[in-house]
mmCIF file of C-alpha atoms in Angstrom:
data_model
loop_
_atom_site.group_PDB
_atom_site.id
_atom_site.type_symbol
_atom_site.label_atom_id
_atom_site.label_comp_id
_atom_site.label_asym_id
_atom_site.label_seq_id
_atom_site.Cartn_x
_atom_site.Cartn_y
_atom_site.Cartn_z
ATOM 1 C CA MET A 1 13.652 144.206 378.479
ATOM 2 C CA LYS A 2 16.854 145.813 377.316
ATOM 3 C CA LEU A 3 16.236 144.677 373.690
ATOM 4 C CA THR A 4 12.696 145.968 373.866
ATOM 5 C CA ARG A 5 13.909 149.416 374.815
ATOM 6 C CA LEU A 6 16.661 149.586 372.170
ATOM 7 C CA ALA A 7 14.294 148.780 369.253
ATOM 8 C CA PRO A 8 12.573 152.166 369.066
ATOM 9 C CA VAL A 9 15.922 153.921 369.177
ATOM 10 C CA ALA A 10 17.238 151.864 366.312
ATOM 11 C CA LEU A 11 14.114 152.574 364.265
ATOM 12 C CA LEU A 12 14.456 156.293 364.928
ATOM 13 C CA THR A 13 18.096 156.287 363.862
ATOM 14 C CA CYS A 14 17.292 154.466 360.632
ATOM 15 C CA SER A 15 14.557 156.919 359.857
ATOM 16 C CA LEU A 16 17.009 159.797 360.170
ATOM 17 C CA PHE A 17 19.533 158.426 357.695
ATOM 18 C CA VAL A 18 17.208 156.898 355.014
ATOM 19 C CA PRO A 19 14.777 159.487 353.409
ATOM 20 C CA PRO A 20 11.386 158.276 352.559
ATOM 21 C CA ALA A 21 10.668 157.446 348.945
ATOM 22 C CA PHE A 22 7.337 159.322 348.968
ATOM 23 C CA ALA A 23 9.005 162.689 349.635
ATOM 24 C CA VAL A 24 11.578 162.220 346.843
ATOM 25 C CA ASN A 25 8.864 161.406 344.298
ATOM 26 C CA LYS A 26 6.868 164.536 345.248
ATOM 27 C CA ASP A 27 9.857 166.875 344.661
ATOM 28 C CA MET A 28 10.640 165.270 341.337
ATOM 29 C CA VAL A 29 7.054 165.724 340.195
ATOM 30 C CA GLN A 30 7.115 169.393 341.200
ATOM 31 C CA LEU A 31 10.445 169.905 339.442
ATOM 32 C CA GLN A 32 9.162 168.247 336.251
ATOM 33 C CA THR A 33 6.015 170.391 336.424
ATOM 34 C CA GLN A 34 8.035 173.555 336.710
ATOM 35 C CA VAL A 35 10.307 172.514 333.817
ATOM 36 C CA GLN A 36 7.271 171.745 331.669
ATOM 37 C CA ALA A 37 5.790 175.106 332.522
ATOM 38 C CA LEU A 38 9.010 176.783 331.558
ATOM 39 C CA GLN A 39 9.124 174.846 328.259
ATOM 40 C CA ASP A 40 5.556 175.829 327.567
ATOM 41 C CA ALA A 41 6.375 179.521 328.272
ATOM 42 C CA VAL A 42 9.417 179.394 325.999
ATOM 43 C CA ALA A 43 7.329 177.803 323.274
ATOM 44 C CA ARG A 44 4.682 180.496 323.620
ATOM 45 C CA LEU A 45 7.394 183.219 323.493
ATOM 46 C CA GLN A 46 8.918 181.558 320.434
ATOM 47 C CA GLN A 47 5.518 181.449 318.747
ATOM 48 C CA ALA A 48 4.806 185.081 319.579
ATOM 49 C CA ASN A 49 8.250 186.071 318.333
ATOM 50 C CA ASP A 50 7.644 184.148 315.104
ATOM 51 C CA GLU A 51 4.320 185.909 314.617
ATOM 52 C CA ARG A 52 5.885 189.322 315.224
ATOM 53 C CA MET A 53 8.765 188.581 312.828
ATOM 54 C CA GLY A 54 6.214 187.591 310.208
ATOM 55 C CA VAL A 55 4.370 190.861 310.688
ATOM 56 C CA LEU A 56 7.653 192.777 310.438
ATOM 57 C CA ARG A 57 8.536 190.895 307.260
ATOM 58 C CA ASP A 58 5.199 191.837 305.773
ATOM 59 C CA LEU A 59 5.670 195.491 306.752
ATOM 60 C CA VAL A 60 9.169 195.544 305.302
ATOM 61 C CA GLN A 61 7.963 193.963 302.032
ATOM 62 C CA GLN A 62 5.060 196.468 301.837
ATOM 63 C CA THR A 63 7.489 199.351 302.459
ATOM 64 C CA ALA A 64 9.869 198.081 299.769
ATOM 65 C CA ASP A 65 6.994 197.795 297.303
ATOM 66 C CA SER A 66 5.883 201.324 298.115
ATOM 67 C CA VAL A 67 9.388 202.613 297.666
ATOM 68 C CA ASN A 68 9.699 200.873 294.311
ATOM 69 C CA ARG A 69 6.373 202.296 293.185
ATOM 70 C CA MET A 70 7.448 205.789 294.348
ATOM 71 C CA SER A 71 10.744 205.356 292.482
ATOM 72 C CA VAL A 72 8.895 204.434 289.288
ATOM 73 C CA THR A 73 6.547 207.384 289.742
ATOM 74 C CA VAL A 74 9.436 209.776 290.374
ATOM 75 C CA ASP A 75 11.235 208.511 287.244
ATOM 76 C CA GLY A 76 8.107 209.026 285.224
ATOM 77 C CA LEU A 77 7.700 212.551 286.570
ATOM 78 C CA HIS A 78 11.318 213.323 285.872
ATOM 79 C CA LYS A 79 10.916 212.112 282.292
ATOM 80 C CA GLN A 80 7.783 214.173 281.906
ATOM 81 C CA VAL A 81 9.476 217.294 283.300
ATOM 82 C CA THR A 82 12.451 216.752 281.045
ATOM 83 C CA ALA A 83 10.241 216.273 277.989
ATOM 84 C CA SER A 84 8.176 219.294 278.950
ATOM 85 C CA ALA A 85 11.337 221.389 279.394
ATOM 86 C CA GLU A 86 12.618 220.251 275.967
ATOM 87 C CA ALA A 87 9.270 221.002 274.401
ATOM 88 C CA GLN A 88 9.125 224.391 276.064
ATOM 89 C CA SER A 89 12.665 225.074 274.906
ATOM 90 C CA GLY A 90 11.714 224.184 271.337
ATOM 91 C CA LYS A 91 8.619 226.423 271.529
ATOM 92 C CA SER A 92 10.707 229.206 272.970
ATOM 93 C CA ASP A 93 13.274 228.826 270.185
ATOM 94 C CA GLN A 94 10.472 228.995 267.671
ATOM 95 C CA ILE A 95 8.900 232.056 269.332
ATOM 96 C CA ASN A 96 12.328 233.715 269.646
ATOM 97 C CA GLY A 97 12.958 233.092 265.993
ATOM 98 C CA GLN A 98 9.628 234.692 265.094
ATOM 99 C CA VAL A 99 10.361 237.672 267.377
ATOM 100 C CA GLN A 100 13.773 238.049 265.823
ATOM 101 C CA ALA A 101 12.245 237.922 262.364
ATOM 102 C CA LEU A 102 9.798 240.627 263.434
ATOM 103 C CA ASN A 103 12.652 242.704 264.807
ATOM 104 C CA ASP A 104 14.543 242.262 261.532
ATOM 105 C CA ALA A 105 11.468 243.302 259.573
ATOM 106 C CA LEU A 106 11.177 246.343 261.861
ATOM 107 C CA ASP A 107 14.817 247.152 261.146
ATOM 108 C CA GLU A 108 14.121 246.911 257.449
ATOM 109 C CA LEU A 109 11.108 249.203 257.837
ATOM 110 C CA LYS A 110 13.246 251.625 259.750
ATOM 111 C CA ALA A 111 15.854 251.590 257.012
ATOM 112 C CA ARG A 112 13.176 252.265 254.365
ATOM 113 C CA LEU A 113 11.800 255.072 256.544
ATOM 114 C CA GLY A 114 15.303 256.550 256.748
ATOM 115 C CA ARG A 115 15.629 256.454 252.983
ATOM 116 C CA MET A 116 12.254 258.153 252.623
ATOM 117 C CA GLU A 117 13.220 260.815 255.152
ATOM 118 C CA LYS A 118 16.401 261.394 253.211
ATOM 119 C CA SER A 119 14.528 261.740 249.970
ATOM 120 C CA LEU A 120 12.112 264.138 251.674
ATOM 121 C CA THR A 121 15.005 266.132 253.032
ATOM 122 C CA ASP A 122 16.537 266.333 249.542
ATOM 123 C CA VAL A 123 13.237 267.589 248.141
ATOM 124 C CA GLN A 124 13.021 270.162 250.929
ATOM 125 C CA ASN A 125 16.614 271.308 250.217
ATOM 126 C CA GLN A 126 15.823 271.678 246.544
ATOM 127 C CA GLN A 127 12.701 273.671 247.362
ATOM 128 C CA GLN A 128 14.668 275.893 249.705
ATOM 129 C CA SER A 129 17.284 276.450 247.030
ATOM 130 C CA ILE A 130 14.587 277.445 244.507
ATOM 131 C CA ASN A 131 13.016 279.793 247.133
ATOM 132 C CA ALA A 132 16.421 281.316 247.787
ATOM 133 C CA LYS A 133 16.960 281.946 244.076
ATOM 134 C CA LEU A 134 13.532 283.497 243.815
ATOM 135 C CA ASP A 135 14.284 285.751 246.792
ATOM 136 C CA ASN A 136 17.485 286.875 245.024
ATOM 137 C CA GLY A 137 15.602 287.573 241.831
ATOM 138 C CA VAL A 138 16.988 284.610 239.900
ATOM 139 C CA PRO A 139 14.449 282.618 237.986
ATOM 140 C CA SER A 140 14.455 278.885 238.643
ATOM 141 C CA GLY A 141 15.737 278.026 235.136
ATOM 142 C CA GLY A 142 17.698 281.165 234.156
ATOM 143 C CA ASN A 143 21.301 282.223 234.568
ATOM 144 C CA THR A 144 20.762 286.032 234.678
ATOM 145 C CA ALA A 145 21.307 287.907 237.898
ATOM 146 C CA ALA A 146 18.973 290.563 239.226
ATOM 147 C CA PRO A 147 19.598 294.097 237.936
ATOM 148 C CA SER A 148 21.936 296.109 240.080
ATOM 149 C CA GLY A 149 20.206 298.435 242.490
ATOM 150 C CA THR A 150 16.848 296.621 242.442
ATOM 151 C CA ASN A 151 15.318 294.931 245.477
ATOM 152 C CA PRO A 152 12.992 292.006 244.583
ATOM 153 C CA ALA A 153 9.846 291.494 246.572
ATOM 154 C CA PRO A 154 10.501 289.040 249.407
ATOM 155 C CA ASP A 155 8.792 285.688 249.513
ATOM 156 C CA MET A 156 6.730 285.508 252.716
ATOM 157 C CA THR A 157 6.771 281.690 252.751
ATOM 158 C CA PRO A 158 8.794 280.587 255.794
ATOM 159 C CA TYR A 159 11.609 278.181 255.232
ATOM 160 C CA THR A 160 14.691 276.941 257.028
ATOM 161 C CA PRO A 161 17.721 278.914 255.824
ATOM 162 C CA PRO A 162 20.720 277.003 254.502
ATOM 163 C CA ALA A 163 24.268 277.219 255.841
ATOM 164 C CA PRO A 164 25.567 280.713 256.727
ATOM 165 C CA VAL A 165 27.111 282.692 253.918
ATOM 166 C CA VAL A 166 30.909 282.917 253.856
ATOM 167 C CA PRO A 167 32.120 286.075 252.070
ATOM 168 C CA SER A 168 34.841 285.902 249.435
ATOM 169 C CA ARG A 169 38.395 286.678 250.418
ATOM 170 C CA LYS A 170 38.517 289.216 247.612
ATOM 171 C CA GLY A 171 36.230 291.476 249.563
ATOM 172 C CA LYS A 172 32.616 292.200 250.166
ATOM 173 C CA PRO A 173 30.177 292.288 247.245
ATOM 174 C CA GLY A 174 29.423 295.620 245.714
ATOM 175 C CA PRO A 175 26.336 297.655 246.474
ATOM 176 C CA GLY A 176 23.168 296.238 245.152
ATOM 177 C CA THR A 177 24.663 292.815 244.534
ATOM 178 C CA PRO A 178 22.482 290.107 246.148
ATOM 179 C CA MET A 179 23.997 287.780 248.756
ATOM 180 C CA THR A 180 23.928 284.268 247.335
ATOM 181 C CA GLN A 181 23.526 281.185 249.567
ATOM 182 C CA THR A 182 26.441 279.320 247.999
ATOM 183 C CA GLN A 183 29.877 278.532 249.354
ATOM 184 C CA PRO A 184 32.647 280.565 247.600
ATOM 185 C CA ALA A 185 34.902 278.534 245.372
ATOM 186 C CA ASP A 186 38.076 279.650 247.128
ATOM 187 C CA VAL A 187 36.958 278.549 250.663
ATOM 188 C CA PRO A 188 37.307 274.796 251.257
ATOM 189 C CA ALA A 189 34.235 273.206 252.749
ATOM 190 C CA ALA A 190 34.653 271.183 256.000
ATOM 191 C CA GLN A 191 32.548 268.046 255.528
ATOM 192 C CA PRO A 192 32.295 265.246 258.109
ATOM 193 C CA VAL A 193 33.727 261.872 257.339
ATOM 194 C CA ALA A 194 30.292 260.232 257.210
ATOM 195 C CA ASP A 195 29.354 262.445 254.236
ATOM 196 C CA ALA A 196 31.761 260.416 252.094
ATOM 197 C CA ALA A 197 30.058 257.156 253.014
ATOM 198 C CA PRO A 198 26.673 255.861 251.789
ATOM 199 C CA PRO A 199 23.660 256.706 253.915
ATOM 200 C CA VAL A 200 23.491 254.610 257.039
ATOM 201 C CA ALA A 201 20.144 253.129 256.151
ATOM 202 C CA ASP A 202 21.309 252.038 252.677
ATOM 203 C CA LEU A 203 24.560 250.580 254.048
ATOM 204 C CA TYR A 204 22.810 248.728 256.825
ATOM 205 C CA GLN A 205 20.089 247.400 254.527
ATOM 206 C CA THR A 206 22.695 246.067 252.118
ATOM 207 C CA ALA A 207 24.583 244.338 254.946
ATOM 208 C CA TYR A 208 21.392 242.814 256.332
ATOM 209 C CA GLY A 209 20.371 241.526 252.898
ATOM 210 C CA ASP A 210 23.736 239.763 252.537
ATOM 211 C CA TYR A 211 23.323 238.369 256.075
ATOM 212 C CA VAL A 212 19.894 236.930 255.246
ATOM 213 C CA ALA A 213 21.369 235.460 252.031
ATOM 214 C CA ALA A 214 24.040 233.721 254.170
ATOM 215 C CA LYS A 215 26.826 235.812 252.569
ATOM 216 C CA TYR A 216 28.470 236.093 255.931
ATOM 217 C CA ALA A 217 31.898 237.344 254.840
ATOM 218 C CA LEU A 218 30.402 240.158 252.771
ATOM 219 C CA ALA A 219 27.807 240.976 255.453
ATOM 220 C CA SER A 220 30.547 241.139 258.117
ATOM 221 C CA ALA A 221 32.569 243.667 256.113
ATOM 222 C CA GLU A 222 29.432 245.806 255.451
ATOM 223 C CA PHE A 223 28.323 245.729 259.112
ATOM 224 C CA SER A 224 31.831 246.788 260.085
ATOM 225 C CA ARG A 225 31.510 249.746 257.727
ATOM 226 C CA VAL A 226 28.237 250.764 259.438
ATOM 227 C CA ILE A 227 30.081 250.789 262.784
ATOM 228 C CA GLN A 228 33.058 252.621 261.297
ATOM 229 C CA TYR A 229 31.127 255.425 259.634
ATOM 230 C CA TYR A 230 28.199 255.714 262.061
ATOM 231 C CA PRO A 231 29.398 254.514 265.518
ATOM 232 C CA ASP A 232 26.771 256.532 267.424
ATOM 233 C CA ASN A 233 23.827 255.469 265.291
ATOM 234 C CA ALA A 234 21.307 252.989 266.692
ATOM 235 C CA LEU A 235 21.887 250.733 263.659
ATOM 236 C CA ALA A 236 25.519 250.390 264.761
ATOM 237 C CA GLY A 237 24.246 248.475 267.784
ATOM 238 C CA ASN A 238 22.323 246.144 265.450
ATOM 239 C CA ALA A 239 25.455 245.761 263.325
ATOM 240 C CA ASN A 240 27.450 244.654 266.399
ATOM 241 C CA PHE A 241 24.706 242.128 267.244
ATOM 242 C CA TYR A 242 24.745 240.597 263.760
ATOM 243 C CA LEU A 243 28.546 240.457 263.794
ATOM 244 C CA GLY A 244 28.187 238.440 266.978
ATOM 245 C CA GLU A 245 25.605 236.207 265.313
ATOM 246 C CA ILE A 246 27.973 235.542 262.373
ATOM 247 C CA ASP A 247 30.745 234.471 264.740
ATOM 248 C CA TYR A 248 28.294 232.467 266.849
ATOM 249 C CA ARG A 249 27.140 230.541 263.794
ATOM 250 C CA ALA A 250 30.784 229.870 262.913
ATOM 251 C CA GLY A 251 31.517 228.537 266.391
ATOM 252 C CA LYS A 252 33.712 231.506 267.290
ATOM 253 C CA PHE A 253 32.080 231.942 270.667
ATOM 254 C CA PRO A 254 34.681 234.151 272.424
ATOM 255 C CA THR A 255 34.597 236.702 269.548
ATOM 256 C CA ALA A 256 30.792 236.550 269.513
ATOM 257 C CA ILE A 257 30.733 237.296 273.257
ATOM 258 C CA LYS A 258 32.785 240.433 272.631
ATOM 259 C CA PHE A 259 30.332 241.760 270.053
ATOM 260 C CA TYR A 260 27.404 240.996 272.377
ATOM 261 C CA ASP A 261 29.187 242.885 275.153
ATOM 262 C CA LYS A 262 29.540 245.913 272.847
ATOM 263 C CA VAL A 263 25.758 245.938 272.309
ATOM 264 C CA LEU A 264 25.139 245.663 276.058
ATOM 265 C CA GLU A 265 27.722 248.273 277.081
ATOM 266 C CA GLN A 266 27.605 250.853 274.255
ATOM 267 C CA TYR A 267 23.973 250.552 273.140
ATOM 268 C CA PRO A 268 21.987 249.687 276.307
ATOM 269 C CA GLY A 269 18.662 250.884 274.845
ATOM 270 C CA ASN A 270 18.990 248.899 271.597
ATOM 271 C CA ASN A 271 16.225 246.536 270.520
ATOM 272 C CA LYS A 272 18.846 243.727 270.406
ATOM 273 C CA THR A 273 19.856 244.053 274.063
ATOM 274 C CA ALA A 274 17.690 241.193 275.336
ATOM 275 C CA LEU A 275 18.808 238.898 272.518
ATOM 276 C CA SER A 276 22.432 239.878 273.180
ATOM 277 C CA HIS A 277 22.034 238.813 276.853
ATOM 278 C CA LEU A 278 20.447 235.511 275.769
ATOM 279 C CA HIS A 279 22.965 234.601 273.070
ATOM 280 C CA LYS A 280 25.851 235.684 275.261
ATOM 281 C CA GLY A 281 24.640 233.197 277.928
ATOM 282 C CA TYR A 282 24.407 230.484 275.251
ATOM 283 C CA ALA A 283 27.933 231.288 274.072
ATOM 284 C CA LEU A 284 29.308 231.124 277.626
ATOM 285 C CA ILE A 285 27.623 227.776 278.193
ATOM 286 C CA ALA A 286 29.002 226.507 274.840
ATOM 287 C CA THR A 287 32.533 227.380 276.082
ATOM 288 C CA ARG A 288 31.909 225.363 279.314
ATOM 289 C CA GLN A 289 31.463 228.465 281.402
ATOM 290 C CA GLU A 290 28.126 227.259 282.731
ATOM 291 C CA ALA A 291 28.210 229.349 285.935
ATOM 292 C CA ALA A 292 28.852 232.586 284.025
ATOM 293 C CA GLY A 293 26.231 231.627 281.391
ATOM 294 C CA ALA A 294 23.666 230.897 284.110
ATOM 295 C CA ARG A 295 24.361 234.286 285.690
ATOM 296 C CA GLU A 296 23.833 236.020 282.319
ATOM 297 C CA LEU A 297 20.523 234.234 281.794
ATOM 298 C CA ARG A 298 19.341 235.087 285.311
ATOM 299 C CA ALA A 299 20.277 238.738 284.670
ATOM 300 C CA LEU A 300 18.185 238.649 281.473
ATOM 301 C CA ILE A 301 15.170 237.180 283.365
ATOM 302 C CA ALA A 302 15.472 239.879 286.094
ATOM 303 C CA ARG A 303 15.839 242.717 283.605
ATOM 304 C CA TYR A 304 13.277 241.612 280.989
ATOM 305 C CA PRO A 305 10.654 239.545 282.815
ATOM 306 C CA GLY A 306 7.866 238.033 280.810
ATOM 307 C CA THR A 307 9.566 238.524 277.460
ATOM 308 C CA PRO A 308 10.145 235.629 275.017
ATOM 309 C CA GLU A 309 13.871 235.917 275.631
ATOM 310 C CA ALA A 310 13.305 235.593 279.413
ATOM 311 C CA ASN A 311 11.126 232.493 278.866
ATOM 312 C CA GLN A 312 13.765 230.939 276.688
ATOM 313 C CA ALA A 313 16.410 231.708 279.332
ATOM 314 C CA LYS A 314 14.266 229.907 281.975
ATOM 315 C CA ALA A 315 13.918 226.873 279.698
ATOM 316 C CA LYS A 316 17.716 226.830 279.179
ATOM 317 C CA LEU A 317 18.327 226.981 282.943
ATOM 318 C CA ASN A 318 15.837 224.136 283.565
ATOM 319 C CA GLY A 319 17.658 222.123 280.947
ATOM 320 C CA LEU A 320 20.939 222.721 282.717
ATOM 321 C CA LYS A 321 19.495 221.601 286.028
ATOM 322 C CA ALA A 322 17.943 218.451 284.479
ATOM 323 C CA SER A 323 21.276 217.466 282.796
ATOM 324 C CA ARG A 324 23.157 217.494 286.088
#
């Protein structure tokens, strides 16, 4: 009886200390299932990440290709702009040369006109001298004076009278003696310095001819004489410009700049003013004063917009930007 009662107790005690095999197998299966699910999720994440990385690689490659194509396009455009600027500069140089040739031809025509005006003035002076002799009763080819006490009939033809009459120091002329329009021999005549020099048109034309013939030393001396004898004449401004051109061709840029400055400061209305601005800018750039040269060219563009000199200055500025 006692053994029969103790048997269930023993069975219960054993069941408490020894877990059943069925429960252990179930937990292991669940754990393995969860691990497998995690592995599947990681695999899916890895696959999705690989796909996204592939898409990003494709986008990066496409972007790199686009950048390369844009770089090639920009290089081509840069070359085209540079070539266009060089071509424009060459055309501007050609146009500027043609304009300068026209200006030189205009100067030559002005010089010829000056000589013609001088000849006309000489003819007028001769005519006035003849009229004065006729008024005084002296025939044009004779040496006899009018009879004393006679009054010749006046010539009603108007003319510009010559210089005022200066009476002789020996006294006034006697009654009836006509007043001649000549300077007395004993009174020295005050003549300006320029009267001793050749006419400005002739002197300038000779200097310009020597300049065109590349006789720069001779032309320089003759242009200097134009400035010396006729400093206020418009042709003196042209002479300063060509003196600057001679020094510019010889590579004497600082001296050339000084002559260009004289044109700009002393002859602001001269027809060489725009060219003086332009060539002064070139000379400054040639002496590595690029900032000052650029300012001079911009001043030319602002002061003479639309002119060939302004267009050439723009081309030069574009060339400076492209070379940097």
